[in-house]
Amino acid sequence: MPSKFLRDPMLVASIAIIVSSILYLVFSFLPRPAVSVGINVLEEYVKAVTHLNKSSTAIAKRLAGFVADPGVSIGETYVNRDRIRIYLANITSIYGSQETFFAKVASNYLLIADASIDTLQALQIANRSVDTLKEALSLLAMCRVDDALNRFSVVEEDVTKAIENLSQALDNLQKINTSLIAENHVPAVNMSRRRIESSLNSLLNAYILMKIAEMYRDEMETLCTNTTTLPIQTLQQLENEIKNVKSIGPLSPDISNTQNTLITLINKAIQQQQGQGGGRESCPCSSQHGGQGQVGQHSEGQGGGAGYAPPESDD
């Protein structure tokens, strides 16, 4: 009887299909182990937040002119990011979707890890360029326009790249759903985001001020040597451009010193041309102004604030 059974090919094929289907259904519901058994994802989540906190504190300190050791290397942040990325890929493979709770949590911490990398890259750039940028702003405040722009040209590309890095870090942090990360991580992430936003706006406005000087190079050189030869309309236009720069964040003292000095010089030139200045006055470019720039807040690149407070210490 069994031999007759096996001699019927259609029957054998049908049985094989049924058995295969049953085995597939059974094994598809069994949990599959992750490929990377050695990843302790909770530990990697803690590291991601720690790296973000340290890197955001360091960039704010460095822009303010202090030596800033983040206490973490760029290599460590890459390893951390890659481990979270591998874990996310494994979870997605296991459950067949990135819409599960565990995958969403991993995606949010991956954003944190990416932001840490971008911030540390901005710090590396700041370490080699921020002192020259500060020097350029100081030279501009002293009416040494050519010297200021020459110094700025040395670091302009670096400053642009640092702005791009901080913009990317901020963009990643703004995508985070704080309900999907640990409750005790939320304050550290939010504080880091504010530091990065402040640093970005500060660097961006310093860059804008130097680009204004570049655009009005001839007018500024004339203003610094002879305050009575520029048309009032040109002076007012230049004044408006400079006033639109926001003195904010770690570079606030450098920005406001240059900004206030130039505005004072422009106002005296306007007064002289209107016959209200009481005669020719000497250039005030060597004076130091610690006044505060315009206040306000803008989260997309340009913004203002009430000045710079030293960044918080590492958590």
mmCIF file of C-alpha atoms in Angstrom:
data_model
loop_
_atom_site.group_PDB
_atom_site.id
_atom_site.type_symbol
_atom_site.label_atom_id
_atom_site.label_comp_id
_atom_site.label_asym_id
_atom_site.label_seq_id
_atom_site.Cartn_x
_atom_site.Cartn_y
_atom_site.Cartn_z
ATOM 1 C CA MET A 1 0.000 0.000 0.000
ATOM 2 C CA PRO A 2 2.768 2.579 0.862
ATOM 3 C CA SER A 3 4.566 1.777 -2.388
ATOM 4 C CA LYS A 4 1.356 2.432 -4.366
ATOM 5 C CA PHE A 5 1.009 5.621 -2.418
ATOM 6 C CA LEU A 6 4.485 6.827 -3.381
ATOM 7 C CA ARG A 7 3.961 5.909 -7.008
ATOM 8 C CA ASP A 8 1.292 8.633 -7.311
ATOM 9 C CA PRO A 9 3.349 11.768 -8.082
ATOM 10 C CA MET A 10 0.443 14.168 -7.726
ATOM 11 C CA LEU A 11 -0.350 12.884 -4.251
ATOM 12 C CA VAL A 12 3.294 13.098 -3.130
ATOM 13 C CA ALA A 13 3.559 16.671 -4.417
ATOM 14 C CA SER A 14 0.384 17.673 -2.601
ATOM 15 C CA ILE A 15 1.625 16.222 0.682
ATOM 16 C CA ALA A 16 4.973 17.985 0.285
ATOM 17 C CA ILE A 17 3.265 21.318 -0.286
ATOM 18 C CA ILE A 18 1.044 20.874 2.780
ATOM 19 C CA VAL A 19 4.001 19.914 4.997
ATOM 20 C CA SER A 20 6.070 22.851 3.719
ATOM 21 C CA SER A 21 3.217 25.267 4.373
ATOM 22 C CA ILE A 22 2.777 23.992 7.923
ATOM 23 C CA LEU A 23 6.519 24.320 8.639
ATOM 24 C CA TYR A 24 6.598 27.841 7.191
ATOM 25 C CA LEU A 25 3.682 28.948 9.358
ATOM 26 C CA VAL A 26 5.261 27.468 12.477
ATOM 27 C CA PHE A 27 8.719 28.960 11.952
ATOM 28 C CA SER A 28 7.448 32.403 10.885
ATOM 29 C CA PHE A 29 5.940 32.917 14.329
ATOM 30 C CA LEU A 30 9.046 31.854 16.206
ATOM 31 C CA PRO A 31 11.272 34.718 17.442
ATOM 32 C CA ARG A 32 14.439 35.140 15.401
ATOM 33 C CA PRO A 33 17.630 36.153 17.180
ATOM 34 C CA ALA A 34 19.289 39.450 16.229
ATOM 35 C CA VAL A 35 22.401 39.173 14.106
ATOM 36 C CA SER A 36 24.593 41.249 16.456
ATOM 37 C CA VAL A 37 24.261 39.546 19.799
ATOM 38 C CA GLY A 38 27.018 41.686 21.406
ATOM 39 C CA ILE A 39 25.195 45.035 21.197
ATOM 40 C CA ASN A 40 23.837 46.322 24.505
ATOM 41 C CA VAL A 41 21.480 48.851 22.978
ATOM 42 C CA LEU A 42 20.487 50.487 26.281
ATOM 43 C CA GLU A 43 24.143 51.254 26.934
ATOM 44 C CA GLU A 44 24.484 52.694 23.418
ATOM 45 C CA TYR A 45 21.463 54.937 24.016
ATOM 46 C CA VAL A 46 23.090 56.349 27.158
ATOM 47 C CA LYS A 47 26.330 56.917 25.255
ATOM 48 C CA ALA A 48 24.515 58.776 22.467
ATOM 49 C CA VAL A 49 22.982 61.241 24.924
ATOM 50 C CA THR A 50 26.277 61.646 26.796
ATOM 51 C CA HIS A 51 28.164 62.341 23.562
ATOM 52 C CA LEU A 52 25.564 64.928 22.530
ATOM 53 C CA ASN A 53 25.739 66.667 25.904
ATOM 54 C CA LYS A 54 29.536 66.811 25.859
ATOM 55 C CA SER A 55 29.875 67.909 22.239
ATOM 56 C CA SER A 56 27.235 70.664 22.521
ATOM 57 C CA THR A 57 28.852 72.006 25.696
ATOM 58 C CA ALA A 58 32.277 71.988 24.046
ATOM 59 C CA ILE A 59 31.222 73.868 20.883
ATOM 60 C CA ALA A 60 29.574 76.616 22.949
ATOM 61 C CA LYS A 61 32.680 76.993 25.122
ATOM 62 C CA ARG A 62 35.028 77.028 22.137
ATOM 63 C CA LEU A 63 33.092 79.739 20.306
ATOM 64 C CA ALA A 64 33.226 81.784 23.505
ATOM 65 C CA GLY A 65 37.015 81.616 23.333
ATOM 66 C CA PHE A 66 37.752 78.911 25.889
ATOM 67 C CA VAL A 67 39.712 75.708 25.454
ATOM 68 C CA ALA A 68 37.121 72.952 25.202
ATOM 69 C CA ASP A 69 37.858 69.258 25.543
ATOM 70 C CA PRO A 70 34.665 67.308 24.793
ATOM 71 C CA GLY A 71 35.999 64.198 26.504
ATOM 72 C CA VAL A 72 34.899 62.033 23.585
ATOM 73 C CA SER A 73 36.551 61.333 20.242
ATOM 74 C CA ILE A 74 34.897 61.490 16.849
ATOM 75 C CA GLY A 75 35.747 57.788 16.457
ATOM 76 C CA GLU A 76 33.727 56.894 19.559
ATOM 77 C CA THR A 77 30.685 58.745 18.232
ATOM 78 C CA TYR A 78 30.912 56.889 14.922
ATOM 79 C CA VAL A 79 31.098 53.507 16.700
ATOM 80 C CA ASN A 80 28.101 54.434 18.830
ATOM 81 C CA ARG A 81 26.106 55.566 15.787
ATOM 82 C CA ASP A 82 26.957 52.408 13.839
ATOM 83 C CA ARG A 83 25.914 50.096 16.693
ATOM 84 C CA ILE A 84 22.538 51.786 17.006
ATOM 85 C CA ARG A 85 22.150 51.605 13.233
ATOM 86 C CA ILE A 86 22.921 47.860 13.238
ATOM 87 C CA TYR A 87 20.447 47.276 16.067
ATOM 88 C CA LEU A 88 17.767 49.190 14.146
ATOM 89 C CA ALA A 89 18.418 47.095 11.038
ATOM 90 C CA ASN A 90 18.115 43.899 13.092
ATOM 91 C CA ILE A 91 14.856 44.968 14.721
ATOM 92 C CA THR A 92 13.454 45.960 11.350
ATOM 93 C CA SER A 93 14.457 42.562 9.943
ATOM 94 C CA ILE A 94 12.892 40.686 12.847
ATOM 95 C CA TYR A 95 9.546 42.469 12.791
ATOM 96 C CA GLY A 96 9.520 43.412 9.116
ATOM 97 C CA SER A 97 8.838 47.072 9.799
ATOM 98 C CA GLN A 98 10.349 50.270 11.212
ATOM 99 C CA GLU A 99 6.971 51.182 12.685
ATOM 100 C CA THR A 100 7.294 49.016 15.783
ATOM 101 C CA PHE A 101 7.924 50.651 19.149
ATOM 102 C CA PHE A 102 11.490 49.344 19.496
ATOM 103 C CA ALA A 103 12.397 50.456 15.979
ATOM 104 C CA LYS A 104 10.980 53.942 16.580
ATOM 105 C CA VAL A 105 12.976 54.254 19.807
ATOM 106 C CA ALA A 106 16.148 53.198 18.002
ATOM 107 C CA SER A 107 15.456 55.682 15.187
ATOM 108 C CA ASN A 108 15.221 58.549 17.672
ATOM 109 C CA TYR A 109 18.480 57.639 19.379
ATOM 110 C CA LEU A 110 20.082 57.320 15.954
ATOM 111 C CA LEU A 111 19.159 60.987 15.353
ATOM 112 C CA ILE A 112 20.878 61.862 18.645
ATOM 113 C CA ALA A 113 24.009 59.952 17.661
ATOM 114 C CA ASP A 114 24.109 61.642 14.240
ATOM 115 C CA ALA A 115 23.735 65.071 15.870
ATOM 116 C CA SER A 116 26.703 64.297 18.136
ATOM 117 C CA ILE A 117 28.877 63.524 15.119
ATOM 118 C CA ASP A 118 27.926 66.748 13.338
ATOM 119 C CA THR A 119 28.527 68.803 16.472
ATOM 120 C CA LEU A 120 31.954 67.282 17.069
ATOM 121 C CA GLN A 121 32.862 67.938 13.436
ATOM 122 C CA ALA A 122 31.861 71.585 13.933
ATOM 123 C CA LEU A 123 34.038 71.658 17.052
ATOM 124 C CA GLN A 124 37.037 70.340 15.130
ATOM 125 C CA ILE A 125 36.579 73.161 12.628
ATOM 126 C CA ALA A 126 36.113 75.771 15.371
ATOM 127 C CA ASN A 127 39.337 74.665 17.032
ATOM 128 C CA ARG A 128 41.328 75.753 13.990
ATOM 129 C CA SER A 129 39.294 78.771 12.873
ATOM 130 C CA VAL A 130 37.372 80.539 15.650
ATOM 131 C CA ASP A 131 40.368 82.534 16.948
ATOM 132 C CA THR A 132 40.990 83.913 13.460
ATOM 133 C CA LEU A 133 37.293 84.786 13.093
ATOM 134 C CA LYS A 134 37.398 86.650 16.404
ATOM 135 C CA GLU A 135 40.532 88.470 15.261
ATOM 136 C CA ALA A 136 38.794 89.513 12.028
ATOM 137 C CA LEU A 137 35.851 90.948 13.977
ATOM 138 C CA SER A 138 38.223 92.830 16.277
ATOM 139 C CA LEU A 139 40.186 94.293 13.336
ATOM 140 C CA LEU A 140 36.936 95.418 11.731
ATOM 141 C CA ALA A 141 35.970 97.192 14.967
ATOM 142 C CA MET A 142 39.310 99.045 14.760
ATOM 143 C CA CYS A 143 38.503 100.148 11.195
ATOM 144 C CA ARG A 144 41.296 98.005 9.761
ATOM 145 C CA VAL A 145 38.970 96.853 7.022
ATOM 146 C CA ASP A 146 41.535 95.289 4.678
ATOM 147 C CA ASP A 147 43.247 93.399 7.488
ATOM 148 C CA ALA A 148 39.906 92.183 8.828
ATOM 149 C CA LEU A 149 38.724 90.867 5.469
ATOM 150 C CA ASN A 150 42.068 89.251 4.753
ATOM 151 C CA ARG A 151 41.895 87.352 8.045
ATOM 152 C CA PHE A 152 38.280 86.389 7.399
ATOM 153 C CA SER A 153 39.125 85.025 3.936
ATOM 154 C CA VAL A 154 41.479 82.524 5.598
ATOM 155 C CA VAL A 155 38.658 80.891 7.580
ATOM 156 C CA GLU A 156 35.542 81.689 5.549
ATOM 157 C CA GLU A 157 35.283 78.184 4.096
ATOM 158 C CA ASP A 158 35.754 76.640 7.545
ATOM 159 C CA VAL A 159 33.091 78.872 9.063
ATOM 160 C CA THR A 160 30.654 77.918 6.313
ATOM 161 C CA LYS A 161 31.302 74.220 6.919
ATOM 162 C CA ALA A 162 30.843 74.579 10.687
ATOM 163 C CA ILE A 163 27.515 76.335 10.065
ATOM 164 C CA GLU A 164 26.442 73.438 7.835
ATOM 165 C CA ASN A 165 27.420 70.879 10.493
ATOM 166 C CA LEU A 166 25.526 72.671 13.248
ATOM 167 C CA SER A 167 22.511 73.157 10.972
ATOM 168 C CA GLN A 168 22.421 69.417 10.285
ATOM 169 C CA ALA A 169 22.777 68.605 13.986
ATOM 170 C CA LEU A 170 19.924 70.957 14.852
ATOM 171 C CA ASP A 171 17.765 69.536 12.067
ATOM 172 C CA ASN A 172 18.221 66.011 13.431
ATOM 173 C CA LEU A 173 17.416 67.068 16.987
ATOM 174 C CA GLN A 174 14.256 68.866 15.878
ATOM 175 C CA LYS A 175 12.994 65.598 14.372
ATOM 176 C CA ILE A 176 13.184 63.770 17.707
ATOM 177 C CA ASN A 177 9.972 62.609 19.345
ATOM 178 C CA THR A 178 10.823 63.014 23.031
ATOM 179 C CA SER A 179 8.039 60.617 24.013
ATOM 180 C CA LEU A 180 10.104 57.839 22.414
ATOM 181 C CA ILE A 181 13.291 58.369 24.418
ATOM 182 C CA ALA A 182 13.908 57.751 28.103
ATOM 183 C CA GLU A 183 12.303 60.378 30.325
ATOM 184 C CA ASN A 184 15.572 61.151 32.108
ATOM 185 C CA HIS A 185 17.252 61.768 28.722
ATOM 186 C CA VAL A 186 14.781 64.448 27.621
ATOM 187 C CA PRO A 187 16.253 67.395 29.637
ATOM 188 C CA ALA A 188 19.792 66.635 28.424
ATOM 189 C CA VAL A 189 18.670 66.397 24.795
ATOM 190 C CA ASN A 190 16.642 69.617 25.012
ATOM 191 C CA MET A 191 19.498 71.506 26.663
ATOM 192 C CA SER A 192 21.948 70.238 24.053
ATOM 193 C CA ARG A 193 19.606 71.373 21.298
ATOM 194 C CA ARG A 194 19.446 74.872 22.787
ATOM 195 C CA ARG A 195 23.256 75.056 23.011
ATOM 196 C CA ILE A 196 23.622 73.969 19.403
ATOM 197 C CA GLU A 197 20.961 76.421 18.236
ATOM 198 C CA SER A 198 22.637 79.269 20.111
ATOM 199 C CA SER A 199 26.060 78.342 18.731
ATOM 200 C CA LEU A 200 24.698 78.078 15.204
ATOM 201 C CA ASN A 201 22.954 81.465 15.344
ATOM 202 C CA SER A 202 26.019 83.087 16.882
ATOM 203 C CA LEU A 203 28.379 81.738 14.237
ATOM 204 C CA LEU A 204 25.957 82.586 11.453
ATOM 205 C CA ASN A 205 25.536 86.211 12.553
ATOM 206 C CA ALA A 206 29.298 86.694 12.912
ATOM 207 C CA TYR A 207 29.620 85.376 9.365
ATOM 208 C CA ILE A 208 26.894 87.732 8.113
ATOM 209 C CA LEU A 209 28.590 90.746 9.725
ATOM 210 C CA MET A 210 31.864 89.943 7.979
ATOM 211 C CA LYS A 211 30.068 89.443 4.659
ATOM 212 C CA ILE A 212 28.459 92.878 5.056
ATOM 213 C CA ALA A 213 31.927 94.333 5.513
ATOM 214 C CA GLU A 214 33.030 92.508 2.379
ATOM 215 C CA MET A 215 30.043 93.788 0.398
ATOM 216 C CA TYR A 216 30.571 97.399 1.562
ATOM 217 C CA ARG A 217 34.357 97.236 1.583
ATOM 218 C CA ASP A 218 34.961 100.510 -0.261
ATOM 219 C CA GLU A 219 32.289 102.371 1.688
ATOM 220 C CA MET A 220 33.690 101.186 5.013
ATOM 221 C CA GLU A 221 37.222 102.165 4.081
ATOM 222 C CA THR A 222 35.945 105.612 3.114
ATOM 223 C CA LEU A 223 33.917 105.867 6.309
ATOM 224 C CA CYS A 224 36.945 105.043 8.415
ATOM 225 C CA THR A 225 39.110 107.716 6.785
ATOM 226 C CA ASN A 226 36.684 110.518 5.925
ATOM 227 C CA THR A 227 33.268 110.529 7.557
ATOM 228 C CA THR A 228 31.873 113.363 5.427
ATOM 229 C CA THR A 229 32.192 111.991 1.892
ATOM 230 C CA LEU A 230 29.621 109.182 1.816
ATOM 231 C CA PRO A 231 26.002 110.043 0.894
ATOM 232 C CA ILE A 232 23.552 109.904 3.771
ATOM 233 C CA GLN A 233 21.451 107.324 1.893
ATOM 234 C CA THR A 234 24.469 105.002 1.645
ATOM 235 C CA LEU A 235 25.246 105.495 5.332
ATOM 236 C CA GLN A 236 21.660 104.714 6.318
ATOM 237 C CA GLN A 237 21.590 101.618 4.133
ATOM 238 C CA LEU A 238 24.821 100.357 5.680
ATOM 239 C CA GLU A 239 23.509 101.105 9.165
ATOM 240 C CA ASN A 240 20.329 99.107 8.523
ATOM 241 C CA GLU A 241 22.329 96.136 7.260
ATOM 242 C CA ILE A 242 24.524 96.148 10.366
ATOM 243 C CA LYS A 243 21.572 96.590 12.733
ATOM 244 C CA ASN A 244 19.913 93.507 11.263
ATOM 245 C CA VAL A 245 22.772 91.379 12.570
ATOM 246 C CA LYS A 246 21.866 89.722 15.864
ATOM 247 C CA SER A 247 24.260 89.692 18.783
ATOM 248 C CA ILE A 248 23.613 86.271 20.245
ATOM 249 C CA GLY A 249 25.260 83.297 21.870
ATOM 250 C CA PRO A 250 28.925 82.545 22.503
ATOM 251 C CA LEU A 251 30.227 85.118 19.983
ATOM 252 C CA SER A 252 27.923 87.850 21.273
ATOM 253 C CA PRO A 253 30.704 90.036 22.796
ATOM 254 C CA ASP A 254 32.690 89.934 19.545
ATOM 255 C CA ILE A 255 29.653 90.681 17.384
ATOM 256 C CA SER A 256 28.294 93.501 19.559
ATOM 257 C CA ASN A 257 31.691 95.190 19.911
ATOM 258 C CA THR A 258 32.109 95.400 16.120
ATOM 259 C CA GLN A 259 28.448 96.156 15.481
ATOM 260 C CA ASN A 260 28.181 98.968 18.011
ATOM 261 C CA THR A 261 31.465 100.558 16.969
ATOM 262 C CA LEU A 262 30.443 100.707 13.315
ATOM 263 C CA ILE A 263 26.950 102.017 14.087
ATOM 264 C CA THR A 264 28.426 104.760 16.302
ATOM 265 C CA LEU A 265 30.759 105.779 13.488
ATOM 266 C CA ILE A 266 27.935 105.813 10.939
ATOM 267 C CA ASN A 267 25.679 107.892 13.195
ATOM 268 C CA LYS A 268 28.407 110.500 13.699
ATOM 269 C CA ALA A 269 28.948 110.678 9.952
ATOM 270 C CA ILE A 270 25.231 111.220 9.378
ATOM 271 C CA GLN A 271 25.113 113.920 12.070
ATOM 272 C CA GLN A 272 28.064 115.717 10.546
ATOM 273 C CA GLN A 273 26.461 115.720 7.108
ATOM 274 C CA GLN A 274 23.227 117.041 8.575
ATOM 275 C CA GLY A 275 25.122 119.843 10.319
ATOM 276 C CA GLN A 276 24.368 118.459 13.795
ATOM 277 C CA GLY A 277 27.722 116.984 14.664
ATOM 278 C CA GLY A 278 29.547 120.169 15.615
ATOM 279 C CA GLY A 279 32.440 119.591 13.215
ATOM 280 C CA ARG A 280 34.716 116.739 12.298
ATOM 281 C CA GLU A 281 35.181 114.078 14.976
ATOM 282 C CA SER A 282 37.836 111.444 15.254
ATOM 283 C CA CYS A 283 37.103 107.794 14.470
ATOM 284 C CA PRO A 284 35.972 105.895 17.597
ATOM 285 C CA CYS A 285 37.202 102.595 16.167
ATOM 286 C CA SER A 286 39.674 101.884 18.952
ATOM 287 C CA SER A 287 37.025 102.094 21.655
ATOM 288 C CA GLN A 288 35.538 98.904 23.038
ATOM 289 C CA HIS A 289 31.791 98.532 23.271
ATOM 290 C CA GLY A 290 30.301 95.769 25.349
ATOM 291 C CA GLY A 291 26.745 96.737 24.521
ATOM 292 C CA GLN A 292 24.162 94.123 23.813
ATOM 293 C CA GLY A 293 22.792 93.610 20.323
ATOM 294 C CA GLN A 294 19.196 93.184 19.294
ATOM 295 C CA VAL A 295 17.256 90.535 21.128
ATOM 296 C CA GLY A 296 14.878 87.960 19.771
ATOM 297 C CA GLN A 297 14.844 84.315 18.819
ATOM 298 C CA HIS A 298 14.921 82.468 15.533
ATOM 299 C CA SER A 299 15.384 78.709 15.232
ATOM 300 C CA GLU A 300 16.289 78.517 11.553
ATOM 301 C CA GLY A 301 19.659 80.152 11.278
ATOM 302 C CA GLN A 302 19.452 83.789 12.284
ATOM 303 C CA GLY A 303 18.359 84.731 15.735
ATOM 304 C CA GLY A 304 18.869 86.967 18.673
ATOM 305 C CA GLY A 305 19.192 86.504 22.357
ATOM 306 C CA ALA A 306 19.889 88.247 25.593
ATOM 307 C CA GLY A 307 23.593 87.533 25.427
ATOM 308 C CA TYR A 308 25.709 84.561 26.276
ATOM 309 C CA ALA A 309 25.686 82.549 29.446
ATOM 310 C CA PRO A 310 28.429 79.972 30.020
ATOM 311 C CA PRO A 311 27.226 76.522 28.881
ATOM 312 C CA GLU A 312 26.074 74.032 31.406
ATOM 313 C CA SER A 313 28.502 71.482 32.722
ATOM 314 C CA ASP A 314 28.362 67.905 31.498
ATOM 315 C CA ASP A 315 25.624 65.742 32.955
#
